[in-house]
Amino acid sequence: MTHWKPDPFAHRVEVNPRALPSDAPYPPGLSPILGPEGFAAAGQEIRGWPGYRPTNLVSLPGLAASLGLGGIWYKDEGSRFGLGSFKALGGAYAVYRLLAERVKAATGHAPSSAELMAGAHRDITAGITVATATDGNHGRSVAWGAQLFGCRCIVYIHAGVSEGRRDAIAQYGAEVRRIEGNYDDSVHQAAADAAANGWLVVSDTSYEGYMEVPKAVMAGYGLVAQETLDELPVDERPTHLFVQGGVGGLAAALTALLWQKLGPERPQIVVVEPDAADCLFQSALHGKPTKVEGNLDTLMAGLAAGEVSLLAWEILDRGANGFVTVPDEAAISAMRALAEGVGGDTPIVGGEAGVGGLAGLIAVMGDPQSAQKLALGPLSRVLVIGSESDTDPELYERLVGRSGAEVRAAA
């Protein structure tokens, strides 16, 4: 694909007037949500898990040149622990933290994740049930973590979750329960059933009365940014980060870690959402957490959230510089561009939700006014998070025209 040009896509851009100046230090009031100690603890545990290795950070010079940018780095989370997405870092780590707390309460000793994986304290963990709601990837991570650390798991999915995603969760031994309604309905059902049965909720979104577990989930996500900083030369550090939204957990984690590590040299943060599920965009417009009603029907199923995570919003409200919405067609275009390899770029398998940030970047660069609003140009180096691969293989092949295996073979 040597002569690729982006199609124009309808999109919206909101520059955040409440974002702190780039030279403002990370606010002390945000450290109890996501601070250096939490990120360090998560990284230390996760790096010791079997199969851990940093995911690929891929330069896309062909795509960057086609868009008129100085560079694009794509952090490809598709190989993360064999689960296909960055979510492997968050849900499983939160499961470990909850089980370790229960074991400590019973024995006075907080076990490491290695101890739990070895079967220590199985007499305690086997009697614990964790529950969560998911669009697919988070539930897969929680189910994997429950299997890894030795507890029971129940995962709630909503009407829009494909059978392929359901099966991907069930293979890790979880009981999967499908409900009517949308993602937010499944969150509420999981919370209600957990309260009635004494289960532990492992959610990637925070709400009134439920704050501690999502902190652990986001702390795990921070490893995505830390690995990126470990690999990138100082003179290649990004001027911008385009990251997909959902409830905001990934975006908030990356914003917080980059802010803490880079200070005034941190990149401009741009959060991208489907136009049918734009709770973060609407929250930015209104200056407060704002719920989006309806069925949230979007191809980017992993981003189909109608309510922001309250903790994530506290960070994004002060740390995100812009918010963008795109239609589903923009995601399909981004998937195909990655699979083909623009201007000789390495072909990459990017799932429909995983390319949200890239879809936003392509849409913005197709409109000079939007690019100017976000200070994007020939000197800009943009970090994009490829948050999932073909986690629904049948859907991926239908949208791209080739299977993920065929794209990988071409690479």
Short mmCIF file of C-alpha atoms in Angstrom, two decimals:
data_model
loop_
_atom_site.label_atom_id
_atom_site.label_comp_id
_atom_site.label_asym_id
_atom_site.label_seq_id
_atom_site.Cartn_x
_atom_site.Cartn_y
_atom_site.Cartn_z
CA MET A 1 0.00 0.00 0.00
CA THR A 2 2.47 2.60 -1.20
CA HIS A 3 0.06 5.35 -2.29
CA TRP A 4 -2.35 5.21 0.61
CA LYS A 5 -4.29 8.32 1.54
CA PRO A 6 -6.73 8.62 4.46
CA ASP A 7 -10.40 8.85 3.72
CA PRO A 8 -12.15 11.86 5.26
CA PHE A 9 -14.18 10.79 8.28
CA ALA A 10 -16.71 12.82 10.20
CA HIS A 11 -15.27 13.46 13.63
CA ARG A 12 -15.44 15.86 16.54
CA VAL A 13 -12.60 17.49 18.45
CA GLU A 14 -12.88 19.06 21.89
CA VAL A 15 -9.83 20.83 23.29
CA ASN A 16 -9.90 20.52 27.07
CA PRO A 17 -9.92 23.99 28.67
CA ARG A 18 -9.35 22.48 32.14
CA ALA A 19 -6.10 20.70 31.23
CA LEU A 20 -3.21 21.90 33.34
CA PRO A 21 -0.25 23.52 31.53
CA SER A 22 2.41 21.15 30.27
CA ASP A 23 4.91 22.41 32.84
CA ALA A 24 2.52 21.83 35.76
CA PRO A 25 3.71 19.03 38.09
CA TYR A 26 1.58 15.96 38.68
CA PRO A 27 -1.00 17.11 41.25
CA PRO A 28 -0.38 15.61 44.72
CA GLY A 29 -4.12 15.07 45.06
CA LEU A 30 -4.02 12.52 42.23
CA SER A 31 -1.27 10.36 43.77
CA PRO A 32 -3.71 8.41 46.00
CA ILE A 33 -5.42 7.33 42.78
CA LEU A 34 -2.32 6.53 40.71
CA GLY A 35 1.08 7.22 42.21
CA PRO A 36 4.64 6.00 41.63
CA GLU A 37 4.46 3.38 44.40
CA GLY A 38 1.39 1.73 42.93
CA PHE A 39 2.88 1.62 39.45
CA ALA A 40 6.15 0.18 40.78
CA ALA A 41 4.41 -2.53 42.81
CA ALA A 42 2.30 -3.62 39.85
CA GLY A 43 5.27 -3.69 37.52
CA GLN A 44 7.34 -5.77 39.93
CA GLU A 45 4.65 -8.45 40.27
CA ILE A 46 3.64 -8.61 36.62
CA ARG A 47 7.19 -8.80 35.30
CA GLY A 48 7.60 -12.00 37.33
CA TRP A 49 4.60 -13.81 35.81
CA PRO A 50 5.25 -16.77 33.48
CA GLY A 51 5.41 -15.67 29.86
CA TYR A 52 6.05 -12.01 30.61
CA ARG A 53 7.91 -10.02 28.00
CA PRO A 54 7.50 -6.42 26.83
CA THR A 55 5.16 -6.10 23.87
CA ASN A 56 6.40 -4.78 20.55
CA LEU A 57 6.86 -1.07 19.92
CA VAL A 58 6.73 -0.65 16.14
CA SER A 59 7.75 2.40 14.12
CA LEU A 60 5.39 3.25 11.23
CA PRO A 61 7.32 5.71 9.07
CA GLY A 62 5.25 5.03 5.95
CA LEU A 63 1.98 5.85 7.68
CA ALA A 64 3.54 8.87 9.38
CA ALA A 65 4.73 10.27 6.03
CA SER A 66 1.31 9.69 4.46
CA LEU A 67 -0.33 11.64 7.29
CA GLY A 68 2.22 14.43 7.30
CA LEU A 69 3.69 13.57 10.69
CA GLY A 70 7.26 13.28 11.90
CA GLY A 71 6.75 9.77 13.24
CA ILE A 72 4.29 7.21 14.61
CA TRP A 73 5.09 4.58 17.22
CA TYR A 74 2.56 1.75 17.63
CA LYS A 75 2.63 -0.15 20.93
CA ASP A 76 1.19 -3.52 19.92
CA GLU A 77 -0.49 -5.19 22.90
CA GLY A 78 -1.70 -8.14 20.84
CA SER A 79 0.88 -10.54 22.27
CA ARG A 80 0.28 -9.72 25.95
CA PHE A 81 0.36 -13.06 27.85
CA GLY A 82 -1.41 -14.76 24.96
CA LEU A 83 -4.67 -12.97 25.82
CA GLY A 84 -4.57 -10.59 22.88
CA SER A 85 -4.89 -7.29 24.71
CA PHE A 86 -3.52 -4.92 27.33
CA LYS A 87 -6.35 -5.96 29.64
CA ALA A 88 -4.22 -8.93 30.70
CA LEU A 89 -2.25 -6.48 32.85
CA GLY A 90 -5.15 -5.05 34.83
CA GLY A 91 -7.83 -7.58 35.69
CA ALA A 92 -5.43 -10.38 36.57
CA TYR A 93 -3.32 -8.09 38.75
CA ALA A 94 -6.43 -6.91 40.59
CA VAL A 95 -7.43 -10.55 41.20
CA TYR A 96 -4.01 -11.21 42.72
CA ARG A 97 -4.27 -8.15 44.97
CA LEU A 98 -7.71 -9.15 46.27
CA LEU A 99 -6.65 -12.72 46.98
CA ALA A 100 -3.45 -11.57 48.67
CA GLU A 101 -5.47 -9.30 50.95
CA ARG A 102 -7.80 -12.18 51.90
CA VAL A 103 -4.88 -14.49 52.61
CA LYS A 104 -3.16 -11.84 54.71
CA ALA A 105 -6.34 -11.31 56.71
CA ALA A 106 -6.49 -15.05 57.44
CA THR A 107 -2.79 -15.76 58.02
CA GLY A 108 -1.05 -12.47 58.69
CA HIS A 109 1.13 -13.00 55.61
CA ALA A 110 0.63 -11.28 52.22
CA PRO A 111 1.71 -13.82 49.59
CA SER A 112 3.44 -12.95 46.34
CA SER A 113 1.77 -13.83 43.07
CA ALA A 114 4.42 -16.54 42.64
CA GLU A 115 3.30 -18.19 45.88
CA LEU A 116 -0.35 -18.23 44.80
CA MET A 117 0.55 -19.62 41.38
CA ALA A 118 2.47 -22.40 43.12
CA GLY A 119 -0.70 -23.38 44.99
CA ALA A 120 0.09 -21.85 48.35
CA HIS A 121 -3.04 -21.00 50.37
CA ARG A 122 -5.28 -22.79 47.88
CA ASP A 123 -7.41 -23.82 50.86
CA ILE A 124 -8.31 -20.12 51.20
CA THR A 125 -8.40 -18.93 47.59
CA ALA A 126 -10.52 -21.84 46.34
CA GLY A 127 -13.38 -20.60 48.51
CA ILE A 128 -13.32 -17.10 47.01
CA THR A 129 -15.38 -16.03 43.97
CA VAL A 130 -14.53 -13.01 41.85
CA ALA A 131 -17.08 -11.48 39.50
CA THR A 132 -16.90 -8.91 36.74
CA ALA A 133 -18.70 -7.44 33.76
CA THR A 134 -17.02 -7.14 30.39
CA ASP A 135 -17.20 -6.39 26.69
CA GLY A 136 -14.68 -9.20 26.27
CA ASN A 137 -11.06 -8.49 27.06
CA HIS A 138 -11.32 -7.45 30.72
CA GLY A 139 -13.38 -10.53 31.52
CA ARG A 140 -10.82 -12.70 29.80
CA SER A 141 -8.09 -11.19 31.99
CA VAL A 142 -10.06 -11.69 35.19
CA ALA A 143 -10.88 -15.29 34.25
CA TRP A 144 -7.22 -15.96 33.45
CA GLY A 145 -6.13 -14.38 36.72
CA ALA A 146 -8.64 -16.46 38.68
CA GLN A 147 -7.34 -19.62 37.02
CA LEU A 148 -3.74 -18.56 37.60
CA PHE A 149 -4.14 -17.72 41.27
CA GLY A 150 -6.71 -20.34 42.23
CA CYS A 151 -10.21 -18.93 42.77
CA ARG A 152 -13.68 -19.19 41.20
CA CYS A 153 -14.78 -16.64 38.58
CA ILE A 154 -18.13 -15.47 37.19
CA VAL A 155 -18.18 -13.10 34.22
CA TYR A 156 -21.19 -11.10 33.02
CA ILE A 157 -21.51 -10.18 29.36
CA HIS A 158 -24.21 -8.12 27.68
CA ALA A 159 -26.32 -8.75 24.58
CA GLY A 160 -23.80 -7.22 22.18
CA VAL A 161 -20.85 -9.44 23.09
CA SER A 162 -20.09 -11.98 20.37
CA GLU A 163 -20.04 -15.72 20.95
CA GLY A 164 -16.38 -15.73 19.98
CA ARG A 165 -15.56 -13.37 22.84
CA ARG A 166 -17.75 -15.39 25.19
CA ASP A 167 -15.88 -18.59 24.32
CA ALA A 168 -12.52 -16.85 24.78
CA ILE A 169 -13.52 -16.09 28.39
CA ALA A 170 -14.99 -19.51 29.13
CA GLN A 171 -11.78 -21.31 28.07
CA TYR A 172 -10.16 -20.07 31.30
CA GLY A 173 -12.71 -21.88 33.43
CA ALA A 174 -15.02 -18.96 34.21
CA GLU A 175 -18.79 -19.23 34.39
CA VAL A 176 -20.14 -16.76 31.80
CA ARG A 177 -23.59 -15.22 32.26
CA ARG A 178 -25.21 -13.22 29.44
CA ILE A 179 -27.74 -10.52 30.30
CA GLU A 180 -29.98 -8.20 28.31
CA GLY A 181 -28.98 -4.57 27.91
CA ASN A 182 -25.63 -2.84 27.41
CA TYR A 183 -22.25 -2.83 29.11
CA ASP A 184 -23.33 -0.54 31.93
CA ASP A 185 -26.28 -2.82 32.66
CA SER A 186 -23.90 -5.76 33.00
CA VAL A 187 -21.73 -3.75 35.41
CA HIS A 188 -24.73 -3.06 37.62
CA GLN A 189 -25.92 -6.70 37.48
CA ALA A 190 -22.49 -8.05 38.44
CA ALA A 191 -22.30 -5.64 41.38
CA ALA A 192 -25.80 -6.55 42.60
CA ASP A 193 -25.23 -10.30 42.39
CA ALA A 194 -21.83 -10.02 44.05
CA ALA A 195 -23.32 -8.08 46.96
CA ALA A 196 -26.04 -10.70 47.38
CA ASN A 197 -23.64 -13.65 47.30
CA GLY A 198 -20.53 -12.33 49.01
CA TRP A 199 -18.40 -12.33 45.87
CA LEU A 200 -15.54 -9.92 45.15
CA VAL A 201 -16.12 -7.55 42.24
CA VAL A 202 -13.16 -7.00 39.90
CA SER A 203 -14.26 -4.08 37.75
CA ASP A 204 -12.14 -1.87 35.52
CA THR A 205 -14.45 1.08 36.17
CA SER A 206 -14.91 3.00 39.42
CA TYR A 207 -18.16 4.36 40.79
CA GLU A 208 -19.47 5.70 44.07
CA GLY A 209 -18.58 3.25 46.82
CA TYR A 210 -16.23 1.22 44.60
CA MET A 211 -12.78 2.70 44.19
CA GLU A 212 -9.91 0.51 45.40
CA VAL A 213 -9.95 -2.35 42.88
CA PRO A 214 -9.99 -0.05 39.80
CA LYS A 215 -6.84 1.60 41.17
CA ALA A 216 -5.08 -1.77 41.03
CA VAL A 217 -6.41 -2.40 37.51
CA MET A 218 -5.08 0.95 36.29
CA ALA A 219 -1.76 0.44 38.08
CA GLY A 220 -1.29 -2.70 35.98
CA TYR A 221 -2.05 -0.79 32.79
CA GLY A 222 0.78 1.61 33.61
CA LEU A 223 3.28 -1.03 32.50
CA VAL A 224 2.32 -0.25 28.88
CA ALA A 225 3.74 3.27 29.26
CA GLN A 226 6.74 2.17 31.32
CA GLU A 227 7.82 -0.36 28.70
CA THR A 228 7.49 2.31 26.02
CA LEU A 229 9.74 4.71 27.93
CA ASP A 230 12.25 1.92 28.55
CA GLU A 231 12.58 1.31 24.81
CA LEU A 232 12.29 4.75 23.22
CA PRO A 233 15.44 6.87 22.89
CA VAL A 234 15.13 10.23 24.62
CA ASP A 235 15.14 12.10 21.31
CA GLU A 236 12.31 9.90 20.00
CA ARG A 237 9.91 10.48 22.86
CA PRO A 238 6.40 11.31 21.67
CA THR A 239 4.95 14.79 21.40
CA HIS A 240 1.44 13.28 21.40
CA LEU A 241 -0.33 10.19 22.70
CA PHE A 242 -3.53 9.08 20.96
CA VAL A 243 -5.32 6.54 23.14
CA GLN A 244 -8.79 5.03 23.03
CA GLY A 245 -11.29 5.84 25.76
CA GLY A 246 -13.89 3.34 26.99
CA VAL A 247 -14.41 4.10 30.68
CA GLY A 248 -11.04 5.89 30.70
CA GLY A 249 -8.86 3.49 32.70
CA LEU A 250 -6.11 2.93 30.13
CA ALA A 251 -6.01 6.60 29.15
CA ALA A 252 -5.79 7.70 32.78
CA ALA A 253 -3.06 5.19 33.62
CA LEU A 254 -0.87 6.26 30.71
CA THR A 255 -1.52 9.94 31.39
CA ALA A 256 -0.54 9.56 35.04
CA LEU A 257 2.64 7.54 34.47
CA LEU A 258 3.90 9.73 31.62
CA TRP A 259 3.15 12.85 33.68
CA GLN A 260 5.07 11.48 36.65
CA LYS A 261 8.03 10.23 34.61
CA LEU A 262 8.41 13.02 32.04
CA GLY A 263 7.09 16.09 33.81
CA PRO A 264 7.08 19.10 31.44
CA GLU A 265 8.26 16.87 28.59
CA ARG A 266 5.14 14.74 28.75
CA PRO A 267 3.18 14.35 25.50
CA GLN A 268 -0.11 15.97 24.66
CA ILE A 269 -2.81 13.43 25.54
CA VAL A 270 -5.71 12.92 23.09
CA VAL A 271 -8.50 10.48 24.03
CA VAL A 272 -10.50 8.87 21.21
CA GLU A 273 -13.98 7.30 21.40
CA PRO A 274 -16.65 5.89 19.09
CA ASP A 275 -19.22 8.56 18.26
CA ALA A 276 -21.95 6.22 19.55
CA ALA A 277 -20.32 5.78 22.99
CA ASP A 278 -18.71 9.11 23.85
CA CYS A 279 -19.05 9.45 27.61
CA LEU A 280 -15.59 10.97 28.01
CA PHE A 281 -16.17 13.47 25.20
CA GLN A 282 -19.50 14.48 26.73
CA SER A 283 -17.88 14.76 30.16
CA ALA A 284 -15.27 17.07 28.65
CA LEU A 285 -18.00 19.19 27.06
CA HIS A 286 -19.92 19.50 30.33
CA GLY A 287 -16.95 19.71 32.66
CA LYS A 288 -18.16 16.81 34.81
CA PRO A 289 -18.84 13.06 34.51
CA THR A 290 -21.71 12.75 32.05
CA LYS A 291 -23.63 9.56 31.26
CA VAL A 292 -24.49 8.62 27.68
CA GLU A 293 -27.81 6.81 27.29
CA GLY A 294 -28.88 4.24 24.71
CA ASN A 295 -27.58 0.90 23.46
CA LEU A 296 -24.07 2.28 22.72
CA ASP A 297 -24.06 0.33 19.47
CA THR A 298 -20.56 0.46 18.03
CA LEU A 299 -18.29 -1.92 16.19
CA MET A 300 -15.59 -0.94 18.68
CA ALA A 301 -17.26 -3.09 21.34
CA GLY A 302 -14.44 -2.77 23.85
CA LEU A 303 -15.06 0.98 23.96
CA ALA A 304 -18.86 0.81 24.28
CA ALA A 305 -19.15 2.50 27.67
CA GLY A 306 -21.82 5.00 28.65
CA GLU A 307 -20.42 5.97 32.05
CA VAL A 308 -16.91 7.18 32.83
CA SER A 309 -14.79 5.70 35.59
CA LEU A 310 -14.88 8.39 38.26
CA LEU A 311 -11.25 7.91 39.27
CA ALA A 312 -10.07 7.92 35.67
CA TRP A 313 -12.00 11.11 35.02
CA GLU A 314 -10.25 12.90 37.88
CA ILE A 315 -6.94 12.33 36.08
CA LEU A 316 -8.16 12.96 32.53
CA ASP A 317 -10.04 16.12 33.46
CA ARG A 318 -6.71 17.76 34.38
CA GLY A 319 -4.31 15.74 32.24
CA ALA A 320 -5.96 15.12 28.87
CA ASN A 321 -5.49 17.86 26.29
CA GLY A 322 -8.15 16.82 23.81
CA PHE A 323 -11.03 14.46 23.11
CA VAL A 324 -12.01 13.06 19.70
CA THR A 325 -14.92 10.96 18.44
CA VAL A 326 -14.92 8.88 15.25
CA PRO A 327 -17.39 6.63 13.40
CA ASP A 328 -16.94 2.88 13.09
CA GLU A 329 -15.81 3.29 9.48
CA ALA A 330 -12.67 5.06 10.70
CA ALA A 331 -11.73 2.02 12.79
CA ILE A 332 -12.20 -0.33 9.83
CA SER A 333 -9.98 1.90 7.69
CA ALA A 334 -7.29 1.91 10.38
CA MET A 335 -7.43 -1.89 10.70
CA ARG A 336 -6.95 -2.29 6.95
CA ALA A 337 -4.13 0.25 6.78
CA LEU A 338 -2.25 -1.57 9.54
CA ALA A 339 -2.81 -4.96 7.90
CA GLU A 340 -1.55 -3.82 4.52
CA GLY A 341 1.41 -1.77 5.76
CA VAL A 342 1.48 1.77 4.41
CA GLY A 343 4.63 2.71 2.51
CA GLY A 344 6.40 -0.50 3.41
CA ASP A 345 5.48 -0.50 7.11
CA THR A 346 5.39 -3.82 8.95
CA PRO A 347 1.88 -5.33 8.68
CA ILE A 348 0.13 -5.41 12.07
CA VAL A 349 -3.04 -7.09 13.32
CA GLY A 350 -5.14 -4.47 15.10
CA GLY A 351 -8.60 -5.30 16.45
CA GLU A 352 -11.60 -3.04 16.05
CA ALA A 353 -11.35 -1.48 19.52
CA GLY A 354 -7.56 -1.70 19.56
CA VAL A 355 -7.15 0.77 16.69
CA GLY A 356 -9.38 3.45 18.18
CA GLY A 357 -6.54 5.83 18.88
CA LEU A 358 -5.08 5.37 15.40
CA ALA A 359 -8.53 5.89 13.83
CA GLY A 360 -8.76 9.19 15.67
CA LEU A 361 -5.31 10.25 14.52
CA ILE A 362 -6.11 9.43 10.89
CA ALA A 363 -9.41 11.33 11.07
CA VAL A 364 -7.81 14.39 12.64
CA MET A 365 -4.94 14.49 10.13
CA GLY A 366 -7.48 14.44 7.30
CA ASP A 367 -8.74 17.84 8.45
CA PRO A 368 -6.20 20.70 8.73
CA GLN A 369 -8.34 22.60 11.24
CA SER A 370 -8.55 19.61 13.56
CA ALA A 371 -4.83 18.97 13.25
CA GLN A 372 -4.11 22.59 14.11
CA LYS A 373 -6.36 22.44 17.19
CA LEU A 374 -4.27 19.57 18.52
CA ALA A 375 -0.90 21.06 17.47
CA LEU A 376 -0.14 18.23 15.06
CA GLY A 377 2.26 18.68 12.16
CA PRO A 378 5.46 17.54 10.43
CA LEU A 379 7.49 17.64 13.65
CA SER A 380 4.99 15.65 15.70
CA ARG A 381 5.90 12.19 16.95
CA VAL A 382 2.76 10.29 17.94
CA LEU A 383 2.51 7.28 20.22
CA VAL A 384 -0.53 5.11 19.50
CA ILE A 385 -1.62 2.20 21.69
CA GLY A 386 -2.73 -0.89 19.79
CA SER A 387 -4.72 -2.22 22.70
CA GLU A 388 -5.95 -5.48 21.15
CA SER A 389 -5.32 -7.79 18.23
CA ASP A 390 -7.90 -10.05 16.58
CA THR A 391 -9.61 -11.06 19.82
CA ASP A 392 -12.67 -11.86 17.70
CA PRO A 393 -10.98 -13.65 14.76
CA GLU A 394 -14.11 -14.12 12.66
CA LEU A 395 -15.06 -10.46 12.91
CA TYR A 396 -11.50 -9.38 12.12
CA GLU A 397 -11.37 -11.47 8.95
CA ARG A 398 -14.77 -10.18 7.85
CA LEU A 399 -13.70 -6.54 8.28
CA VAL A 400 -10.16 -6.76 6.91
CA GLY A 401 -10.65 -9.40 4.22
CA ARG A 402 -7.83 -11.56 5.55
CA SER A 403 -7.34 -13.52 8.73
CA GLY A 404 -5.03 -12.36 11.48
CA ALA A 405 -2.83 -15.38 10.75
CA GLU A 406 -2.44 -14.29 7.13
CA VAL A 407 -1.47 -10.77 8.16
CA ARG A 408 1.08 -12.08 10.63
CA ALA A 409 2.53 -14.38 7.99
CA ALA A 410 3.01 -11.38 5.69
CA ALA A 411 4.88 -9.58 8.46
#
